[in-house]
């Protein structure tokens, strides 16, 4: 007798759970308002990447064309693919020799966007951009110099 | 009117052919060819539309957009896909049984052809009207599994073979449920002839006439029908995650297209049988007693009623597919032999009692 009760419970329980699932999908069917698909070329002007999107690596500059890079080279050492190259130069400031950044070369073609450089940067001057249209016609165009021309070290 | 009764149209064509070619073999052959072409065209158009519908329904359920690039709302997408499939290379498989390999898709598509011939679309729009119509359709529609088994066997591929064997086990068990649930309605209708079954529903559809047992039979029929067409959640025969593509892994080009098409046509056949047997076929929705309402319902032509109901059932089957996860093979067989079959047998007895005691509308 108990087995029969269990059996009937099974049948109705199963039906109930199936109907629960079907109500979920039918809700989505009749309210397609939350479509997550982006129709890319059409919404190019309004498409905004989410905050954590890892686009291009760039160097943060303030409005006086100053950056925080001390040319320490930690990003270069951390990069698993060797896509970063930091070239420093020696300048004489107040009769003291000082190492400042000359060129921060970033080769996007070799970058896997792992984020180790951004994470390791001691002055937090490297960051991920929101750029997503990164295709270019020549491979050499993928090599970028991250510090802007004539930029100086922020104090 | 033209859309209401096709008997006049068909008899005009018949008379015209008889006066031109005389009575006999030639006329019959030409009529066969015409009917074949009509069904072929219907298959092609329906297949293209059903694939589009499936992709769109699935997309909406999953909060996506679906095909929307080719033509308005992506309507031409499936035609473009079909053209692509037509032009694809037919790859010959090493050590495959060439004859059976090429034969299999045609067996599958022939089975669907045989089954669709018996379905009444509208008054006078039915190719074959056997007095054992329902038996014939259930017998013939399960021939398709033969093609699936052959495809799996001849492909010389373990995935194909496993898929085909699963499909075999599935059809053998679910054919029972589908047959018994139709039997429940045959008890109520008292006939197996499709035209009589439809005529019997002129005042009220069988699903309402037979109330509880008919509704149980309808639910079981929909489950078994979905299983018979090898569609999700019963798509073990082509379980993508386990068997690549199951029995049609090795097929390409137009032969693959035939398998793909037959899946959708089978779905239509199940929906059409469900419509004819449970939902009144081409009969409009009628409630005894409400004369004005019944009269208004007749403004929609019977063909439209038929396709409306059939497409409603098709959308329900798509709804199943995109809601439920796939069953395991043991769960599949357990569902059939431990749940559907006993319930079905009890339901049959219940229906017989109802009919004997006159407990139906």
Short mmCIF file of N, CA and C in Angstrom, two decimals, chain A:
data_model
loop_
_atom_site.label_atom_id
_atom_site.label_comp_id
_atom_site.label_asym_id
_atom_site.label_seq_id
_atom_site.Cartn_x
_atom_site.Cartn_y
_atom_site.Cartn_z
N UNK A 1 0.84 -1.21 0.00
CA UNK A 1 0.00 0.00 0.00
C UNK A 1 0.87 1.26 0.00
N UNK A 2 1.91 1.19 0.86
CA UNK A 2 2.79 2.34 0.96
C UNK A 2 3.45 2.64 -0.38
N UNK A 3 3.81 1.55 -1.07
CA UNK A 3 4.49 1.70 -2.35
C UNK A 3 3.60 2.40 -3.36
N UNK A 4 2.32 2.07 -3.31
CA UNK A 4 1.39 2.68 -4.26
C UNK A 4 1.25 4.18 -4.00
N UNK A 5 1.18 4.52 -2.69
CA UNK A 5 1.10 5.94 -2.33
C UNK A 5 2.34 6.68 -2.83
N UNK A 6 3.50 6.04 -2.62
CA UNK A 6 4.76 6.64 -3.08
C UNK A 6 4.72 6.85 -4.59
N UNK A 7 4.22 5.84 -5.28
CA UNK A 7 4.16 5.88 -6.74
C UNK A 7 3.31 7.06 -7.22
N UNK A 8 2.13 7.19 -6.61
CA UNK A 8 1.24 8.28 -7.02
C UNK A 8 1.85 9.64 -6.69
N UNK A 9 2.51 9.68 -5.51
CA UNK A 9 3.20 10.92 -5.13
C UNK A 9 4.27 11.27 -6.17
N UNK A 10 4.98 10.22 -6.59
CA UNK A 10 6.04 10.38 -7.60
C UNK A 10 5.50 11.00 -8.87
N UNK A 11 4.37 10.45 -9.33
CA UNK A 11 3.79 10.92 -10.59
C UNK A 11 3.41 12.38 -10.48
N UNK A 12 2.70 12.72 -9.40
CA UNK A 12 2.24 14.10 -9.29
C UNK A 12 3.38 15.07 -8.98
N UNK A 13 4.35 14.58 -8.17
CA UNK A 13 5.52 15.41 -7.89
C UNK A 13 6.30 15.71 -9.16
N UNK A 14 6.45 14.67 -9.99
CA UNK A 14 7.15 14.85 -11.26
C UNK A 14 6.44 15.84 -12.15
N UNK A 15 5.11 15.68 -12.24
CA UNK A 15 4.33 16.60 -13.08
C UNK A 15 4.49 18.03 -12.59
N UNK A 16 4.47 18.18 -11.25
CA UNK A 16 4.56 19.52 -10.68
C UNK A 16 5.91 20.16 -11.02
N UNK A 17 6.97 19.37 -10.89
CA UNK A 17 8.29 19.95 -11.15
C UNK A 17 8.45 20.29 -12.63
N UNK A 18 7.86 19.46 -13.50
CA UNK A 18 7.94 19.76 -14.93
C UNK A 18 7.18 21.05 -15.23
N UNK A 19 6.00 21.18 -14.62
CA UNK A 19 5.21 22.39 -14.87
C UNK A 19 5.93 23.63 -14.34
N UNK A 20 6.63 23.48 -13.20
CA UNK A 20 7.40 24.61 -12.67
C UNK A 20 8.43 25.07 -13.69
N UNK A 21 9.15 24.08 -14.25
CA UNK A 21 10.14 24.41 -15.28
C UNK A 21 9.51 25.09 -16.47
N UNK A 22 8.33 24.58 -16.86
CA UNK A 22 7.70 25.14 -18.05
C UNK A 22 7.19 26.55 -17.81
N UNK A 23 6.76 26.85 -16.58
CA UNK A 23 6.32 28.23 -16.32
C UNK A 23 7.50 29.19 -16.41
N UNK A 24 8.66 28.72 -15.99
CA UNK A 24 9.85 29.60 -16.05
C UNK A 24 10.12 29.98 -17.50
N UNK A 25 10.14 28.96 -18.38
CA UNK A 25 10.47 29.28 -19.77
C UNK A 25 9.36 30.08 -20.44
N UNK A 26 8.12 29.80 -20.07
CA UNK A 26 7.03 30.53 -20.73
C UNK A 26 7.04 31.99 -20.29
N UNK A 27 7.51 32.23 -19.08
CA UNK A 27 7.65 33.61 -18.63
C UNK A 27 8.66 34.35 -19.51
N UNK A 28 9.78 33.69 -19.77
CA UNK A 28 10.77 34.31 -20.64
C UNK A 28 10.22 34.49 -22.04
N UNK A 29 9.40 33.51 -22.47
CA UNK A 29 8.87 33.56 -23.83
C UNK A 29 7.99 34.79 -24.03
N UNK A 30 7.18 35.11 -23.01
CA UNK A 30 6.26 36.23 -23.18
C UNK A 30 6.82 37.55 -22.69
N UNK A 31 8.01 37.54 -22.07
CA UNK A 31 8.62 38.82 -21.71
C UNK A 31 10.05 38.84 -22.21
N UNK A 32 10.23 38.98 -23.51
CA UNK A 32 11.61 38.95 -24.03
C UNK A 32 12.31 40.28 -23.83
N UNK A 33 11.89 41.06 -22.84
CA UNK A 33 12.46 42.38 -22.63
C UNK A 33 13.93 42.36 -22.27
N UNK A 34 14.35 41.31 -21.57
CA UNK A 34 15.72 41.28 -21.08
C UNK A 34 16.66 40.57 -22.03
N UNK A 35 16.53 40.83 -23.31
CA UNK A 35 17.42 40.18 -24.26
C UNK A 35 18.84 40.68 -24.04
N UNK A 36 19.76 39.74 -23.83
CA UNK A 36 21.12 40.13 -23.50
C UNK A 36 22.01 40.25 -24.74
N UNK A 37 21.52 39.77 -25.87
CA UNK A 37 22.33 39.82 -27.07
C UNK A 37 22.53 41.27 -27.51
N UNK A 38 23.79 41.63 -27.82
CA UNK A 38 24.08 42.97 -28.35
C UNK A 38 24.13 42.86 -29.86
N UNK A 39 23.40 43.72 -30.55
CA UNK A 39 23.43 43.68 -32.01
C UNK A 39 24.51 44.63 -32.47
N UNK A 40 25.74 44.11 -32.57
CA UNK A 40 26.92 44.93 -32.54
C UNK A 40 27.04 46.05 -33.59
N UNK A 41 27.08 45.80 -34.88
CA UNK A 41 27.42 46.96 -35.72
C UNK A 41 26.38 48.07 -35.64
N UNK A 42 25.13 47.71 -35.33
CA UNK A 42 24.09 48.74 -35.27
C UNK A 42 24.23 49.61 -34.02
N UNK A 43 24.57 48.99 -32.91
CA UNK A 43 24.58 49.77 -31.66
C UNK A 43 25.98 50.24 -31.31
N UNK A 44 26.80 50.42 -32.34
CA UNK A 44 28.19 50.79 -32.12
C UNK A 44 28.34 52.08 -31.31
N UNK A 45 27.43 53.02 -31.55
CA UNK A 45 27.56 54.31 -30.87
C UNK A 45 27.18 54.22 -29.40
N UNK A 46 26.24 53.32 -29.09
CA UNK A 46 25.74 53.28 -27.72
C UNK A 46 26.33 52.14 -26.92
N UNK A 47 27.03 51.21 -27.57
CA UNK A 47 27.53 50.04 -26.87
C UNK A 47 28.59 50.45 -25.86
N UNK A 48 28.36 50.09 -24.60
CA UNK A 48 29.32 50.43 -23.56
C UNK A 48 29.77 49.14 -22.91
N UNK A 49 31.09 48.97 -22.81
CA UNK A 49 31.61 47.76 -22.20
C UNK A 49 31.44 47.83 -20.70
N UNK A 50 31.29 46.68 -20.08
CA UNK A 50 31.16 46.64 -18.64
C UNK A 50 32.51 46.96 -17.98
N UNK A 51 32.47 47.33 -16.71
CA UNK A 51 33.64 47.89 -16.04
C UNK A 51 34.84 46.96 -16.02
N UNK A 52 34.58 45.66 -15.84
CA UNK A 52 35.71 44.75 -15.67
C UNK A 52 36.22 44.22 -17.00
N UNK A 53 35.75 44.77 -18.10
CA UNK A 53 36.20 44.31 -19.41
C UNK A 53 37.69 44.58 -19.59
N UNK A 54 38.44 43.58 -20.04
CA UNK A 54 39.88 43.74 -20.24
C UNK A 54 40.14 44.05 -21.70
N UNK A 55 40.17 45.31 -22.02
CA UNK A 55 40.49 45.71 -23.38
C UNK A 55 41.98 45.93 -23.53
N UNK A 56 42.35 47.08 -24.10
CA UNK A 56 43.76 47.41 -24.25
C UNK A 56 44.36 47.82 -22.91
N UNK A 57 45.67 47.58 -22.75
CA UNK A 57 46.36 48.10 -21.56
C UNK A 57 46.78 49.53 -21.87
N UNK A 58 46.53 50.46 -20.97
CA UNK A 58 46.96 51.83 -21.20
C UNK A 58 47.55 52.41 -19.93
N UNK A 59 48.22 53.54 -20.09
CA UNK A 59 48.85 54.19 -18.95
C UNK A 59 48.01 55.39 -18.55
N UNK A 60 47.76 55.49 -17.25
CA UNK A 60 46.89 56.59 -16.79
C UNK A 60 47.69 57.88 -16.78
N UNK A 61 47.19 58.88 -17.46
CA UNK A 61 47.80 60.20 -17.46
C UNK A 61 46.83 61.18 -16.82
N UNK A 62 47.37 62.14 -16.09
CA UNK A 62 46.46 63.18 -15.58
C UNK A 62 46.41 64.34 -16.58
N UNK A 63 45.69 65.39 -16.22
CA UNK A 63 45.45 66.45 -17.21
C UNK A 63 46.69 67.31 -17.49
N UNK A 64 47.73 67.18 -16.64
CA UNK A 64 48.98 67.90 -16.96
C UNK A 64 49.96 67.03 -17.73
N UNK A 65 49.45 66.02 -18.38
CA UNK A 65 50.25 65.09 -19.15
C UNK A 65 51.32 64.43 -18.28
N UNK A 66 50.92 64.06 -17.08
CA UNK A 66 51.84 63.38 -16.18
C UNK A 66 51.35 61.97 -15.91
N UNK A 67 52.27 61.06 -15.78
CA UNK A 67 51.90 59.67 -15.47
C UNK A 67 52.65 59.26 -14.22
N UNK A 68 52.36 58.07 -13.70
CA UNK A 68 53.01 57.63 -12.47
C UNK A 68 54.09 56.60 -12.67
N UNK A 69 54.51 56.37 -13.90
CA UNK A 69 55.45 55.29 -14.14
C UNK A 69 56.86 55.69 -13.75
N UNK A 70 57.45 54.89 -12.87
CA UNK A 70 58.81 55.19 -12.42
C UNK A 70 59.84 54.37 -13.17
N UNK A 71 59.42 53.67 -14.22
CA UNK A 71 60.29 52.84 -15.03
C UNK A 71 60.96 51.75 -14.21
N UNK A 72 60.24 51.22 -13.22
CA UNK A 72 60.81 50.18 -12.38
C UNK A 72 60.96 48.86 -13.11
N UNK A 73 60.09 48.62 -14.12
CA UNK A 73 60.24 47.41 -14.94
C UNK A 73 59.57 46.18 -14.36
N UNK A 74 58.77 46.35 -13.32
CA UNK A 74 58.10 45.18 -12.74
C UNK A 74 57.08 44.59 -13.72
N UNK A 75 56.41 45.47 -14.47
CA UNK A 75 55.45 44.98 -15.45
C UNK A 75 56.15 44.15 -16.52
N UNK A 76 57.32 44.61 -16.94
CA UNK A 76 58.09 43.89 -17.95
C UNK A 76 58.49 42.51 -17.45
N UNK A 77 58.91 42.47 -16.17
CA UNK A 77 59.33 41.20 -15.59
C UNK A 77 58.14 40.26 -15.41
N UNK A 78 56.99 40.80 -15.11
CA UNK A 78 55.81 39.99 -14.85
C UNK A 78 55.17 39.45 -16.11
N UNK A 79 55.39 40.12 -17.21
CA UNK A 79 54.65 39.75 -18.42
C UNK A 79 55.09 38.37 -18.91
N UNK A 80 54.18 37.40 -18.96
CA UNK A 80 54.57 36.05 -19.35
C UNK A 80 54.96 35.94 -20.83
N UNK A 81 54.48 36.83 -21.66
CA UNK A 81 54.76 36.72 -23.09
C UNK A 81 55.85 37.68 -23.54
N UNK A 82 56.34 38.49 -22.65
CA UNK A 82 57.30 39.49 -23.06
C UNK A 82 56.72 40.51 -24.01
N UNK A 83 55.48 40.90 -23.76
CA UNK A 83 54.89 41.87 -24.66
C UNK A 83 55.12 43.31 -24.20
N UNK A 84 55.74 43.47 -23.02
CA UNK A 84 56.01 44.82 -22.52
C UNK A 84 57.52 45.04 -22.50
N UNK A 85 57.89 46.19 -22.93
CA UNK A 85 59.32 46.55 -22.86
C UNK A 85 59.41 47.97 -22.32
N UNK A 86 60.14 48.14 -21.21
CA UNK A 86 60.27 49.46 -20.60
C UNK A 86 61.68 49.98 -20.90
N UNK A 87 61.74 51.09 -21.57
CA UNK A 87 63.04 51.70 -21.86
C UNK A 87 63.18 52.95 -21.01
N UNK A 88 64.22 52.94 -20.20
CA UNK A 88 64.43 54.09 -19.30
C UNK A 88 65.60 54.92 -19.81
N UNK A 89 65.65 56.14 -19.38
CA UNK A 89 66.80 56.98 -19.73
C UNK A 89 67.27 57.70 -18.46
N UNK A 90 68.52 58.12 -18.51
CA UNK A 90 69.10 58.81 -17.36
C UNK A 90 69.03 60.30 -17.61
N UNK A 91 68.45 61.01 -16.70
CA UNK A 91 68.47 62.47 -16.83
C UNK A 91 69.11 63.06 -15.57
N UNK A 92 69.66 64.28 -15.75
CA UNK A 92 70.31 64.93 -14.61
C UNK A 92 69.34 65.97 -14.08
N UNK A 93 68.90 65.75 -12.86
CA UNK A 93 68.02 66.71 -12.21
C UNK A 93 68.70 67.15 -10.93
N UNK A 94 68.95 68.47 -10.78
CA UNK A 94 69.63 69.04 -9.61
C UNK A 94 70.98 68.35 -9.36
N UNK A 95 71.72 68.19 -10.44
CA UNK A 95 73.05 67.57 -10.43
C UNK A 95 73.04 66.13 -9.91
N UNK A 96 71.86 65.51 -9.93
CA UNK A 96 71.79 64.10 -9.55
C UNK A 96 71.28 63.33 -10.74
N UNK A 97 71.91 62.19 -10.97
CA UNK A 97 71.43 61.35 -12.07
C UNK A 97 70.14 60.66 -11.64
N UNK A 98 69.17 60.64 -12.54
CA UNK A 98 67.90 60.03 -12.18
C UNK A 98 67.39 59.20 -13.35
N UNK A 99 66.76 58.05 -13.02
CA UNK A 99 66.23 57.16 -14.07
C UNK A 99 64.77 57.52 -14.32
N UNK A 100 64.46 57.91 -15.54
CA UNK A 100 63.05 58.20 -15.85
C UNK A 100 62.65 57.40 -17.09
N UNK A 101 61.35 57.34 -17.26
CA UNK A 101 60.80 56.54 -18.37
C UNK A 101 61.02 57.25 -19.69
N UNK A 102 61.54 56.47 -20.64
CA UNK A 102 61.65 57.01 -21.99
C UNK A 102 60.50 56.50 -22.85
N UNK A 103 60.42 55.16 -22.95
CA UNK A 103 59.33 54.57 -23.75
C UNK A 103 58.79 53.36 -23.03
N UNK A 104 57.47 53.27 -22.92
CA UNK A 104 56.83 52.07 -22.40
C UNK A 104 56.19 51.39 -23.60
N UNK A 105 56.88 50.35 -24.12
CA UNK A 105 56.39 49.74 -25.35
C UNK A 105 55.48 48.56 -25.01
N UNK A 106 54.33 48.54 -25.61
CA UNK A 106 53.34 47.49 -25.33
C UNK A 106 52.96 46.86 -26.67
N UNK A 107 53.22 45.55 -26.81
CA UNK A 107 52.89 44.87 -28.08
C UNK A 107 51.59 44.11 -27.89
N UNK A 108 50.53 44.67 -28.36
CA UNK A 108 49.21 44.07 -28.14
C UNK A 108 49.07 42.72 -28.84
N UNK A 109 49.79 42.56 -29.95
CA UNK A 109 49.69 41.30 -30.69
C UNK A 109 50.15 40.10 -29.88
N UNK A 110 50.99 40.33 -28.88
CA UNK A 110 51.47 39.22 -28.08
C UNK A 110 50.74 39.13 -26.75
N UNK A 111 49.90 40.08 -26.45
CA UNK A 111 49.26 40.17 -25.14
C UNK A 111 48.11 39.18 -25.03
N UNK A 112 48.02 38.49 -23.90
CA UNK A 112 46.87 37.61 -23.67
C UNK A 112 45.88 38.23 -22.69
N UNK A 113 46.07 39.45 -22.33
CA UNK A 113 45.18 40.18 -21.43
C UNK A 113 45.02 39.47 -20.09
N UNK A 114 46.16 38.91 -19.59
CA UNK A 114 46.08 38.19 -18.32
C UNK A 114 45.98 39.16 -17.16
N UNK A 115 46.49 40.37 -17.33
CA UNK A 115 46.34 41.37 -16.29
C UNK A 115 47.41 41.36 -15.23
N UNK A 116 48.49 40.58 -15.43
CA UNK A 116 49.53 40.53 -14.40
C UNK A 116 50.25 41.87 -14.29
N UNK A 117 50.45 42.58 -15.40
CA UNK A 117 51.13 43.87 -15.37
C UNK A 117 50.30 44.88 -14.59
N UNK A 118 48.99 44.86 -14.85
CA UNK A 118 48.10 45.81 -14.17
C UNK A 118 48.09 45.53 -12.68
N UNK A 119 48.08 44.21 -12.36
CA UNK A 119 48.03 43.84 -10.96
C UNK A 119 49.33 44.19 -10.24
N UNK A 120 50.47 44.05 -10.97
CA UNK A 120 51.76 44.18 -10.32
C UNK A 120 52.24 45.62 -10.22
N UNK A 121 51.67 46.52 -11.00
CA UNK A 121 52.17 47.88 -11.07
C UNK A 121 52.15 48.54 -9.68
N UNK A 122 53.33 48.91 -9.14
CA UNK A 122 53.36 49.43 -7.77
C UNK A 122 52.74 50.82 -7.65
N UNK A 123 52.73 51.58 -8.72
CA UNK A 123 52.15 52.92 -8.63
C UNK A 123 50.74 52.98 -9.23
N UNK A 124 50.22 51.85 -9.57
CA UNK A 124 48.86 51.73 -10.14
C UNK A 124 48.67 52.65 -11.35
N UNK A 125 49.64 52.65 -12.21
CA UNK A 125 49.55 53.55 -13.34
C UNK A 125 49.16 52.85 -14.64
N UNK A 126 49.21 51.51 -14.61
CA UNK A 126 48.70 50.77 -15.77
C UNK A 126 47.25 50.38 -15.49
N UNK A 127 46.43 50.33 -16.54
CA UNK A 127 45.03 49.95 -16.37
C UNK A 127 44.50 49.36 -17.67
N UNK A 128 43.39 48.67 -17.54
CA UNK A 128 42.72 48.14 -18.73
C UNK A 128 41.74 49.16 -19.27
N UNK A 129 41.76 49.34 -20.60
CA UNK A 129 40.82 50.25 -21.23
C UNK A 129 39.55 49.52 -21.62
N UNK A 130 38.63 50.25 -22.19
CA UNK A 130 37.35 49.67 -22.61
C UNK A 130 37.29 49.48 -24.12
N UNK A 131 38.41 49.67 -24.78
CA UNK A 131 38.43 49.57 -26.23
C UNK A 131 38.21 48.12 -26.65
N UNK A 132 37.33 47.88 -27.62
CA UNK A 132 37.13 46.49 -28.05
C UNK A 132 37.33 46.31 -29.55
N UNK A 133 37.44 47.40 -30.29
CA UNK A 133 37.68 47.25 -31.73
C UNK A 133 39.17 47.35 -31.96
N UNK A 134 39.88 46.25 -31.74
CA UNK A 134 41.33 46.29 -31.73
C UNK A 134 41.98 45.80 -33.02
N UNK A 135 41.17 45.50 -34.03
CA UNK A 135 41.78 44.96 -35.24
C UNK A 135 42.41 46.09 -36.06
N UNK A 136 43.59 45.80 -36.62
CA UNK A 136 44.30 46.78 -37.44
C UNK A 136 44.75 46.09 -38.72
N UNK A 137 45.23 46.87 -39.66
CA UNK A 137 45.61 46.28 -40.94
C UNK A 137 47.03 45.75 -40.95
N UNK A 138 47.88 46.28 -40.09
CA UNK A 138 49.28 45.82 -40.08
C UNK A 138 49.64 45.39 -38.68
N UNK A 139 50.52 44.37 -38.60
CA UNK A 139 50.89 43.89 -37.29
C UNK A 139 51.67 44.95 -36.51
N UNK A 140 52.40 45.76 -37.24
CA UNK A 140 53.21 46.76 -36.55
C UNK A 140 52.32 47.80 -35.85
N UNK A 141 51.09 47.92 -36.33
CA UNK A 141 50.18 48.87 -35.69
C UNK A 141 49.75 48.43 -34.31
N UNK A 142 50.00 47.15 -34.00
CA UNK A 142 49.61 46.65 -32.69
C UNK A 142 50.63 47.04 -31.62
N UNK A 143 51.82 47.46 -32.04
CA UNK A 143 52.82 47.88 -31.07
C UNK A 143 52.54 49.34 -30.70
N UNK A 144 52.36 49.56 -29.43
CA UNK A 144 51.99 50.92 -29.00
C UNK A 144 52.99 51.42 -27.97
N UNK A 145 53.16 52.71 -27.93
CA UNK A 145 53.95 53.33 -26.86
C UNK A 145 52.96 53.95 -25.90
N UNK A 146 52.98 53.45 -24.66
CA UNK A 146 51.89 53.81 -23.76
C UNK A 146 52.03 55.20 -23.16
N UNK A 147 53.29 55.65 -22.92
CA UNK A 147 53.41 57.00 -22.37
C UNK A 147 53.28 58.03 -23.48
N UNK A 148 52.50 59.06 -23.24
CA UNK A 148 52.26 60.06 -24.26
C UNK A 148 53.52 60.88 -24.49
N UNK A 149 53.69 61.46 -25.66
CA UNK A 149 54.89 62.25 -25.93
C UNK A 149 55.02 63.41 -24.93
N UNK A 150 56.24 63.63 -24.49
CA UNK A 150 56.58 64.73 -23.56
C UNK A 150 55.89 64.61 -22.21
N UNK A 151 55.45 63.42 -21.88
CA UNK A 151 54.83 63.28 -20.57
C UNK A 151 55.92 63.15 -19.51
N UNK A 152 55.59 63.58 -18.35
CA UNK A 152 56.58 63.52 -17.26
C UNK A 152 56.03 62.76 -16.08
N UNK A 153 56.93 62.47 -15.15
CA UNK A 153 56.54 61.74 -13.97
C UNK A 153 55.79 62.65 -12.99
N UNK A 154 54.66 62.17 -12.54
CA UNK A 154 53.91 62.96 -11.55
C UNK A 154 54.60 62.87 -10.20
N UNK A 155 54.51 63.92 -9.43
CA UNK A 155 55.17 63.91 -8.13
C UNK A 155 54.28 63.28 -7.07
#
